[in-house]
Short mmCIF file of C-alpha atoms in Angstrom, two decimals:
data_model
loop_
_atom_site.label_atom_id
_atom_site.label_comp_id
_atom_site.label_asym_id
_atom_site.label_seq_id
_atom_site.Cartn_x
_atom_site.Cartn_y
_atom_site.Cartn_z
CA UNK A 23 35.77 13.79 13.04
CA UNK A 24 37.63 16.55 12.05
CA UNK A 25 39.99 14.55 10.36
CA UNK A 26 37.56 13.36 8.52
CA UNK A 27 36.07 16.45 7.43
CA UNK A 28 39.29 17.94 6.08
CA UNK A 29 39.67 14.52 3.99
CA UNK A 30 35.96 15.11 2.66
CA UNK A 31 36.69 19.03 1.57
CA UNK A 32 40.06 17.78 -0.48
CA UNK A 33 38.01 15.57 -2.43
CA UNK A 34 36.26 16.54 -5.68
CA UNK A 35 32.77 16.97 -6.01
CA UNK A 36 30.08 14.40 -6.47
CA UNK A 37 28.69 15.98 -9.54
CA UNK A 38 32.55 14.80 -11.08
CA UNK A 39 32.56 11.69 -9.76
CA UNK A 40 28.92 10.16 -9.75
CA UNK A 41 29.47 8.64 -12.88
CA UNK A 42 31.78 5.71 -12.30
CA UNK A 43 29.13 4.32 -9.46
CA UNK A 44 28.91 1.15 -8.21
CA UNK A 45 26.31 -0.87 -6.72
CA UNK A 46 26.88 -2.60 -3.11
CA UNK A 47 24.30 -4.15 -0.21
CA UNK A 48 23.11 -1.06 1.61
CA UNK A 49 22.41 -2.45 4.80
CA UNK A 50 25.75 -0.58 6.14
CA UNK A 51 23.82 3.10 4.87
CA UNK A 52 20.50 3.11 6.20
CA UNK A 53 21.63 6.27 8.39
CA UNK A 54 22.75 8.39 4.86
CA UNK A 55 19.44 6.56 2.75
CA UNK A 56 16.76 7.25 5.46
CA UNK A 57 18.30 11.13 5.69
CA UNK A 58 18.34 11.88 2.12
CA UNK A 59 14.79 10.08 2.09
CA UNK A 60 13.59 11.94 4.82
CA UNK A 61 14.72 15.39 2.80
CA UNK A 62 13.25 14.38 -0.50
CA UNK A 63 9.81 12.46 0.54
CA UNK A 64 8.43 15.93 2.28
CA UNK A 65 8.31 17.33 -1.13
CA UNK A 66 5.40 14.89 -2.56
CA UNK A 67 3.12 15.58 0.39
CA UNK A 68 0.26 17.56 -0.30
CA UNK A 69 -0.28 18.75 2.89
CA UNK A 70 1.51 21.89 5.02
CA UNK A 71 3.41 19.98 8.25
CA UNK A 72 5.76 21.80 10.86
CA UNK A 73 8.57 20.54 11.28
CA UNK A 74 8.01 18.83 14.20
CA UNK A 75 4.88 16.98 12.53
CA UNK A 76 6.76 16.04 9.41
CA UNK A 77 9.85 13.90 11.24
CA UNK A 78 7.38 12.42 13.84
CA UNK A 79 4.89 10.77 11.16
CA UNK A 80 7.45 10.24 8.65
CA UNK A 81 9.13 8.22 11.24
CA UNK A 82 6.14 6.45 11.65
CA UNK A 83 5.06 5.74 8.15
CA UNK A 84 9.34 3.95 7.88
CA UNK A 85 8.09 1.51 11.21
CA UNK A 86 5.27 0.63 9.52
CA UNK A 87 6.95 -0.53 6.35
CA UNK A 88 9.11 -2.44 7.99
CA UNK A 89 6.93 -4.06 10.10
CA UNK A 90 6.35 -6.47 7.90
CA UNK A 91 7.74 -8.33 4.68
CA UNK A 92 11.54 -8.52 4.36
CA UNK A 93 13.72 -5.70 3.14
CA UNK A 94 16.50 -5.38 0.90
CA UNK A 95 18.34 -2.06 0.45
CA UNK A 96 20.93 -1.59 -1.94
CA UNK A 97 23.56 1.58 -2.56
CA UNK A 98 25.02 3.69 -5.32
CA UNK A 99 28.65 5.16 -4.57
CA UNK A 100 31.58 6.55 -6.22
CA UNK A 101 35.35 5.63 -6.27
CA UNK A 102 35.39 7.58 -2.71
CA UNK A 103 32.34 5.61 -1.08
CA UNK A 104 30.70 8.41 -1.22
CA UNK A 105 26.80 8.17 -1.16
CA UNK A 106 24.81 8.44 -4.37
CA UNK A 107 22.00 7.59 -4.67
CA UNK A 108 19.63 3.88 -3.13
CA UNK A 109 16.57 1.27 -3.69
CA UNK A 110 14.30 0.10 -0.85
CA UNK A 111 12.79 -2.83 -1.77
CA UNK A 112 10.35 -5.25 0.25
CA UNK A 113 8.86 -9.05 -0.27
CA UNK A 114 5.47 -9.32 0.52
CA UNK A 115 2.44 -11.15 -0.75
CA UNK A 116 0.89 -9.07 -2.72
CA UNK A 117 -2.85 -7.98 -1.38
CA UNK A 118 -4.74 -8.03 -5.22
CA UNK A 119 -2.94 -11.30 -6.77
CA UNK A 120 -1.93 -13.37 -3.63
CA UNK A 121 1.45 -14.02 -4.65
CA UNK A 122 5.19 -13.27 -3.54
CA UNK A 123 5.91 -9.63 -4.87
CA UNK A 124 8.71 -7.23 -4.75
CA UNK A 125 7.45 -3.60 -3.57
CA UNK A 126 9.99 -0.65 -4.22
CA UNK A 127 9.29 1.55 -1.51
CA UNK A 128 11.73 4.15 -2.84
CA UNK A 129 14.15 5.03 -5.46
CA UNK A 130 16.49 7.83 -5.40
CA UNK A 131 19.38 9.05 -6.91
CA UNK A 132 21.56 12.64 -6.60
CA UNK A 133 22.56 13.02 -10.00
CA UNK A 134 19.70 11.81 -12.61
CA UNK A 135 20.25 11.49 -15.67
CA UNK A 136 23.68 9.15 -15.86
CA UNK A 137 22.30 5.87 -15.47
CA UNK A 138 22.52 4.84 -11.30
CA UNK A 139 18.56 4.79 -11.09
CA UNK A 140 18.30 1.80 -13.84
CA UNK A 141 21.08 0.34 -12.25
CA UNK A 142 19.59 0.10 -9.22
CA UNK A 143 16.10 -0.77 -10.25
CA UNK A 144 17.88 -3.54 -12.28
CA UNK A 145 19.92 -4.35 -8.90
CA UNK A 146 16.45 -4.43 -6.89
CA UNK A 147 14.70 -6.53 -10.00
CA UNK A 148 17.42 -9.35 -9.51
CA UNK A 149 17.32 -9.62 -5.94
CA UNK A 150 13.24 -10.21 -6.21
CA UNK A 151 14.00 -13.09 -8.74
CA UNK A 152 16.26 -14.40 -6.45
CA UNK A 153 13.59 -14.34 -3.79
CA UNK A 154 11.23 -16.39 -6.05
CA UNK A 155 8.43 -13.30 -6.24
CA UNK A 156 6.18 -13.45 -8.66
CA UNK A 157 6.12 -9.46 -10.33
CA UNK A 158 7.52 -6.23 -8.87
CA UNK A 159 5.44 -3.28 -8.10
CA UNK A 160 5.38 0.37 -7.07
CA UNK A 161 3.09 3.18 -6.53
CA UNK A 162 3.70 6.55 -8.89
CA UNK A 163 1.95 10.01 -8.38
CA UNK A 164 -0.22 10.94 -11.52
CA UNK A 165 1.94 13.96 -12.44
CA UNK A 166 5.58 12.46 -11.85
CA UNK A 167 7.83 12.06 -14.85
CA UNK A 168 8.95 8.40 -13.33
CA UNK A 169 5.36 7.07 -14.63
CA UNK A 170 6.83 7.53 -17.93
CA UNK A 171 10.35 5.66 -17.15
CA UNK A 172 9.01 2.80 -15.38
CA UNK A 173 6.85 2.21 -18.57
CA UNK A 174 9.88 2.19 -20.60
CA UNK A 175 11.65 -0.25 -17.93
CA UNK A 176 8.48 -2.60 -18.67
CA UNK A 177 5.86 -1.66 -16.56
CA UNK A 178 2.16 -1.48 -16.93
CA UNK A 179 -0.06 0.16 -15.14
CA UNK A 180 -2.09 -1.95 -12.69
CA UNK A 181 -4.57 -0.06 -10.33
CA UNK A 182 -5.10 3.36 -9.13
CA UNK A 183 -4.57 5.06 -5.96
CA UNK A 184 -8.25 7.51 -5.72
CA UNK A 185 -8.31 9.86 -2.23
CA UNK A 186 -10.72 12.48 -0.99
CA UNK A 187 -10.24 15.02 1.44
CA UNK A 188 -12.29 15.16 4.54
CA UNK B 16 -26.16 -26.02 14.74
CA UNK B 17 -29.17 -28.54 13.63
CA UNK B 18 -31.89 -25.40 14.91
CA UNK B 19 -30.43 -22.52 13.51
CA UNK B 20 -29.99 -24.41 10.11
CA UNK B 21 -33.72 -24.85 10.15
CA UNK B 22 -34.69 -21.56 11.78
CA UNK B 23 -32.85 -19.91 9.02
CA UNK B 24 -34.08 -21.82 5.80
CA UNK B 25 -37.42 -20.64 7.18
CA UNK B 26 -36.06 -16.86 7.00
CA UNK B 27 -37.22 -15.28 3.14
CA UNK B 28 -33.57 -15.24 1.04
CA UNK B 29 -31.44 -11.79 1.15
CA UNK B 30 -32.64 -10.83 -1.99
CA UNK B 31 -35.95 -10.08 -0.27
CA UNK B 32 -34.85 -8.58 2.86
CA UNK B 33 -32.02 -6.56 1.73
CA UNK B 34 -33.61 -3.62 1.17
CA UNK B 35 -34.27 -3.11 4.59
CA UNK B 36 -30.54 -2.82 5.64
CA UNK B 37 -28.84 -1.10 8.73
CA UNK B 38 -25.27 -0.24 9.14
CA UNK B 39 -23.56 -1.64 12.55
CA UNK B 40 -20.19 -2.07 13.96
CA UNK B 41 -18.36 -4.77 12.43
CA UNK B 42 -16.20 -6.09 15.03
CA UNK B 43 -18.98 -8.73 16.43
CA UNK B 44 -18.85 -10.22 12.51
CA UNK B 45 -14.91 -10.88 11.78
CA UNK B 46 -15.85 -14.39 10.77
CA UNK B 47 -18.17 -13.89 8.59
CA UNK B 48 -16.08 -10.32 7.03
CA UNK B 49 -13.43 -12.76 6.30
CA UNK B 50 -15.04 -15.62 4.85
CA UNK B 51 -17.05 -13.18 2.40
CA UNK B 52 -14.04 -11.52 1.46
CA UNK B 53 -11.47 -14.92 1.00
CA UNK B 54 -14.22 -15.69 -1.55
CA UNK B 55 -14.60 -12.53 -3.53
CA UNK B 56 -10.60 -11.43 -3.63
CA UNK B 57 -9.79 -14.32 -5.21
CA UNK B 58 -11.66 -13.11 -8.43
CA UNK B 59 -8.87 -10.34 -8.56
CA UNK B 60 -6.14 -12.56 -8.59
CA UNK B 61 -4.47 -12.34 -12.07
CA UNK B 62 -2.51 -15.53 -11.06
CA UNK B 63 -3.72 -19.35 -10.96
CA UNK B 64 -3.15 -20.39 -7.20
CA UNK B 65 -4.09 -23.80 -6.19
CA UNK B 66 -6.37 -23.88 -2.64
CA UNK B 67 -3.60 -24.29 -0.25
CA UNK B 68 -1.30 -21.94 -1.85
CA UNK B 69 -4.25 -19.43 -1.78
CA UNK B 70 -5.82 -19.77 1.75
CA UNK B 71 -1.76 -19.38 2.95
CA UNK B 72 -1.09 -15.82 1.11
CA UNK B 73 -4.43 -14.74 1.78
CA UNK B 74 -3.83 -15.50 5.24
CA UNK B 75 -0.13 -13.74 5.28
CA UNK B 76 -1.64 -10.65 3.72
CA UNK B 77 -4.57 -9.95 6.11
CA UNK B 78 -2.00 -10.28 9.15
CA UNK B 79 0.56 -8.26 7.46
CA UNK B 80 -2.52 -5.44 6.99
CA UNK B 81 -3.49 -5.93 10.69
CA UNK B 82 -0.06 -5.92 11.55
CA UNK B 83 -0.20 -1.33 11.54
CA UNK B 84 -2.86 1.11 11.79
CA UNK B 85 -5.84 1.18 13.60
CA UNK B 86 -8.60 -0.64 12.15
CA UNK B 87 -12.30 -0.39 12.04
CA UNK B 88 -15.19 -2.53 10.79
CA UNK B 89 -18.89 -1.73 9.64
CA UNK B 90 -21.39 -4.20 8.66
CA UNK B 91 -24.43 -4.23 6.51
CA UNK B 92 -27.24 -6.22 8.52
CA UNK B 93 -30.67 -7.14 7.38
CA UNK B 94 -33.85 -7.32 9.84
CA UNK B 95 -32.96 -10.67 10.98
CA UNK B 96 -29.39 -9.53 11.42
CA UNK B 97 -28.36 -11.96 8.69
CA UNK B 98 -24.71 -10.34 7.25
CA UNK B 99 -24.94 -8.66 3.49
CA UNK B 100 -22.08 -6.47 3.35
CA UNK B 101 -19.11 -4.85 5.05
CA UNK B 102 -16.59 -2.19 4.92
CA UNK B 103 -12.82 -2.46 7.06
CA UNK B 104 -11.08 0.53 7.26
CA UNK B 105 -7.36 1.13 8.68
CA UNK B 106 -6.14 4.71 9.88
CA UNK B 107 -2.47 4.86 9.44
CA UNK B 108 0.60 7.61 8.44
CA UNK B 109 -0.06 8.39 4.54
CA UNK B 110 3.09 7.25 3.10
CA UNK B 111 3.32 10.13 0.56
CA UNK B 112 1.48 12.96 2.23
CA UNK B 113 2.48 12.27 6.25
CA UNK B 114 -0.96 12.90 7.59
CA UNK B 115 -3.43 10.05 9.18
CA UNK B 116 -5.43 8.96 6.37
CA UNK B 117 -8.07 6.35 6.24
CA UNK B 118 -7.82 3.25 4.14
CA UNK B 119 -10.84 1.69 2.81
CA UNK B 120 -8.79 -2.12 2.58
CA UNK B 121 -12.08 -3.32 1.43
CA UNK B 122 -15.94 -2.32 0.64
CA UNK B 123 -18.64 -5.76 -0.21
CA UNK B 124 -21.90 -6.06 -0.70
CA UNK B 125 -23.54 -8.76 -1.16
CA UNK B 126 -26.53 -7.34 -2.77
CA UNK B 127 -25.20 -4.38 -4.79
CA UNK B 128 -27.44 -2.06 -6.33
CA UNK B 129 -29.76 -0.60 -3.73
CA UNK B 130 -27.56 1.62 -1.54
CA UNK B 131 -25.03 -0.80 0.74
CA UNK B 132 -22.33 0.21 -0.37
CA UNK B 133 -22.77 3.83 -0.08
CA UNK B 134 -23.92 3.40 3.26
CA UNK B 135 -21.24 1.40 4.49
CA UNK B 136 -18.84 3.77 2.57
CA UNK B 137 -20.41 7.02 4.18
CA UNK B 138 -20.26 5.27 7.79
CA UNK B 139 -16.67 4.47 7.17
CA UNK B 140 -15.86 8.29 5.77
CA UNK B 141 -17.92 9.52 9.54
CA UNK B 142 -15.04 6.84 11.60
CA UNK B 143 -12.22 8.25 9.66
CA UNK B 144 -13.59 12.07 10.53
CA UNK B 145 -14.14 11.16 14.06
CA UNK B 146 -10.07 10.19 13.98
CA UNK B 147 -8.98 12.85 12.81
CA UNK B 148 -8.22 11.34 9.34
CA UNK B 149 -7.17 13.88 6.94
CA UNK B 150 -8.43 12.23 3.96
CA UNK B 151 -9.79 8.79 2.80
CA UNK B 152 -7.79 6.72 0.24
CA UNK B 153 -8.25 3.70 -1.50
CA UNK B 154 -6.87 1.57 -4.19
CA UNK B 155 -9.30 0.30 -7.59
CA UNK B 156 -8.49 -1.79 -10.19
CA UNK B 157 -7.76 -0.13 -13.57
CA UNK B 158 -10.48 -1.73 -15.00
CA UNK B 159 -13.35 -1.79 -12.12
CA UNK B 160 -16.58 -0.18 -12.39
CA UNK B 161 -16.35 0.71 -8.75
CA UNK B 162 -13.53 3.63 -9.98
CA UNK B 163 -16.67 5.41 -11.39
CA UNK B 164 -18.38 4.87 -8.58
CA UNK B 165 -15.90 6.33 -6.08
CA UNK B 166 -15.31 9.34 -8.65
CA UNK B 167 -19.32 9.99 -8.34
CA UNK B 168 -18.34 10.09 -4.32
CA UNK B 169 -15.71 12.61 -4.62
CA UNK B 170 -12.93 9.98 -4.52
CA UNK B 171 -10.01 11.72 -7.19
CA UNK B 172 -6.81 10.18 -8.66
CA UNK B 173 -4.28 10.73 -7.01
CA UNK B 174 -1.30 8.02 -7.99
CA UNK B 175 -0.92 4.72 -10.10
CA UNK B 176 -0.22 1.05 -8.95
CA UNK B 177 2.75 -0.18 -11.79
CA UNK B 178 4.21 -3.72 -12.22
CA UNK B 179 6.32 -5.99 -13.73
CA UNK B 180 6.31 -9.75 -13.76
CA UNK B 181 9.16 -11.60 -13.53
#
């Protein structure tokens, strides 16, 4: 561990290195994606939660997703193997059209801006066509700046999300 | 089977009783929920699916939705308890805000126009209080009247559904 550690601190720093990424199977990284999910997601509720409250439903919101459908997770690193950034995607049958679909649950990245996002949309988009679904699909808050990149990527909007607060 | 055939074509059509409506639990009227709604969704469905294909996916995607949450069902009766509406509603984790939320999954009427669906919506909104639900969220169409409808309710926008076919 410490070893390990002292290895880490020699190396440079992500920021210098995220940009020759590659793309792997992220099955062996669910520990590092579900921790840098679990920091990021609390920042779209809209809602105050202690701690406590936050990592208790937000582990219960992850068993519900993968309750059902089949998962695919997929990995950014750099020439270390250093974590950079992942996709969550899921095959279900879609509940409006009745057909095989691709839902990304989540797409993040630590340095925007230099390309590992596309890639791994792009990674997650062929790994639905090689499940045989029909469209991919993802739900975007009104005010997030992603509604305008997944338009560019070829998406159209579909339905909206409407909520009222009791 | 023969006597209640003939009992009911003695009954005046919906059209003439509905008026007269009262709100129930659902759970008695699962058969007849389903049935209803296997009709209607498939309206929605901006693919061609042939009868088989359709009754299997529509199958997969109300176990998949009973799979989490707890659910609830109201129904719409008339004075001979003949069924003209219903509304099934799930309380689960939000998966952006981490509080229980409600989901309406689905809201029909049979005879719309004459206050069914806001009293099946309402009852729905008074289950989803008695939970504990923080708020009540729900997914439209982009273009469905009923998004007016739910905006006239309080209902806001909150996020959008965005896709891709492959």
């Amino acid at each position: 561990m410490f070893q390990k550690k002292k290895m880490h601190s020699e190396l440079p720093p992500i920021r210098q290195t995220a940009e020759e990424f590659t793309v792997v199977d992220g099955e062996d990284y669910l520990d590092e994606i579900f921790e840098n999910d679990k920091r990021i997601s609390r920042s779209f509720s809209h809602f105050q939660l202690d701690d406590e409250e936050y990592k208790e439903n937000y582990g219960r919101v992850i068993s519900d997703l993968l309750a059902t459908g089949e998962h695919k997770f997929f990995v950014a690193l750099d020439r270390y193997g250093r974590y950079l950034g992942h996709v969550w995607v899921c095959l279900k049958v879609d509940t409006v059209d009745f057909v095989p679909s691709a839902y990304i649950y989540d797409i993040e990245t630590l340095s925007p801006g230099i390309g590992i996002g596309s890639a791994l949309l792009e990674r997650a988009e062929g790994w639905a066509e090689e499940m045989r679904a029909k469209k991919v699909c993802l739900r975007v808050e009104l005010d997030n700046p992603a509604r305008k990149w997944y338009s560019e990527k070829g998406y159209s909007e579909r339905a909206v999300i409407m909520e009222k607060r009791l």
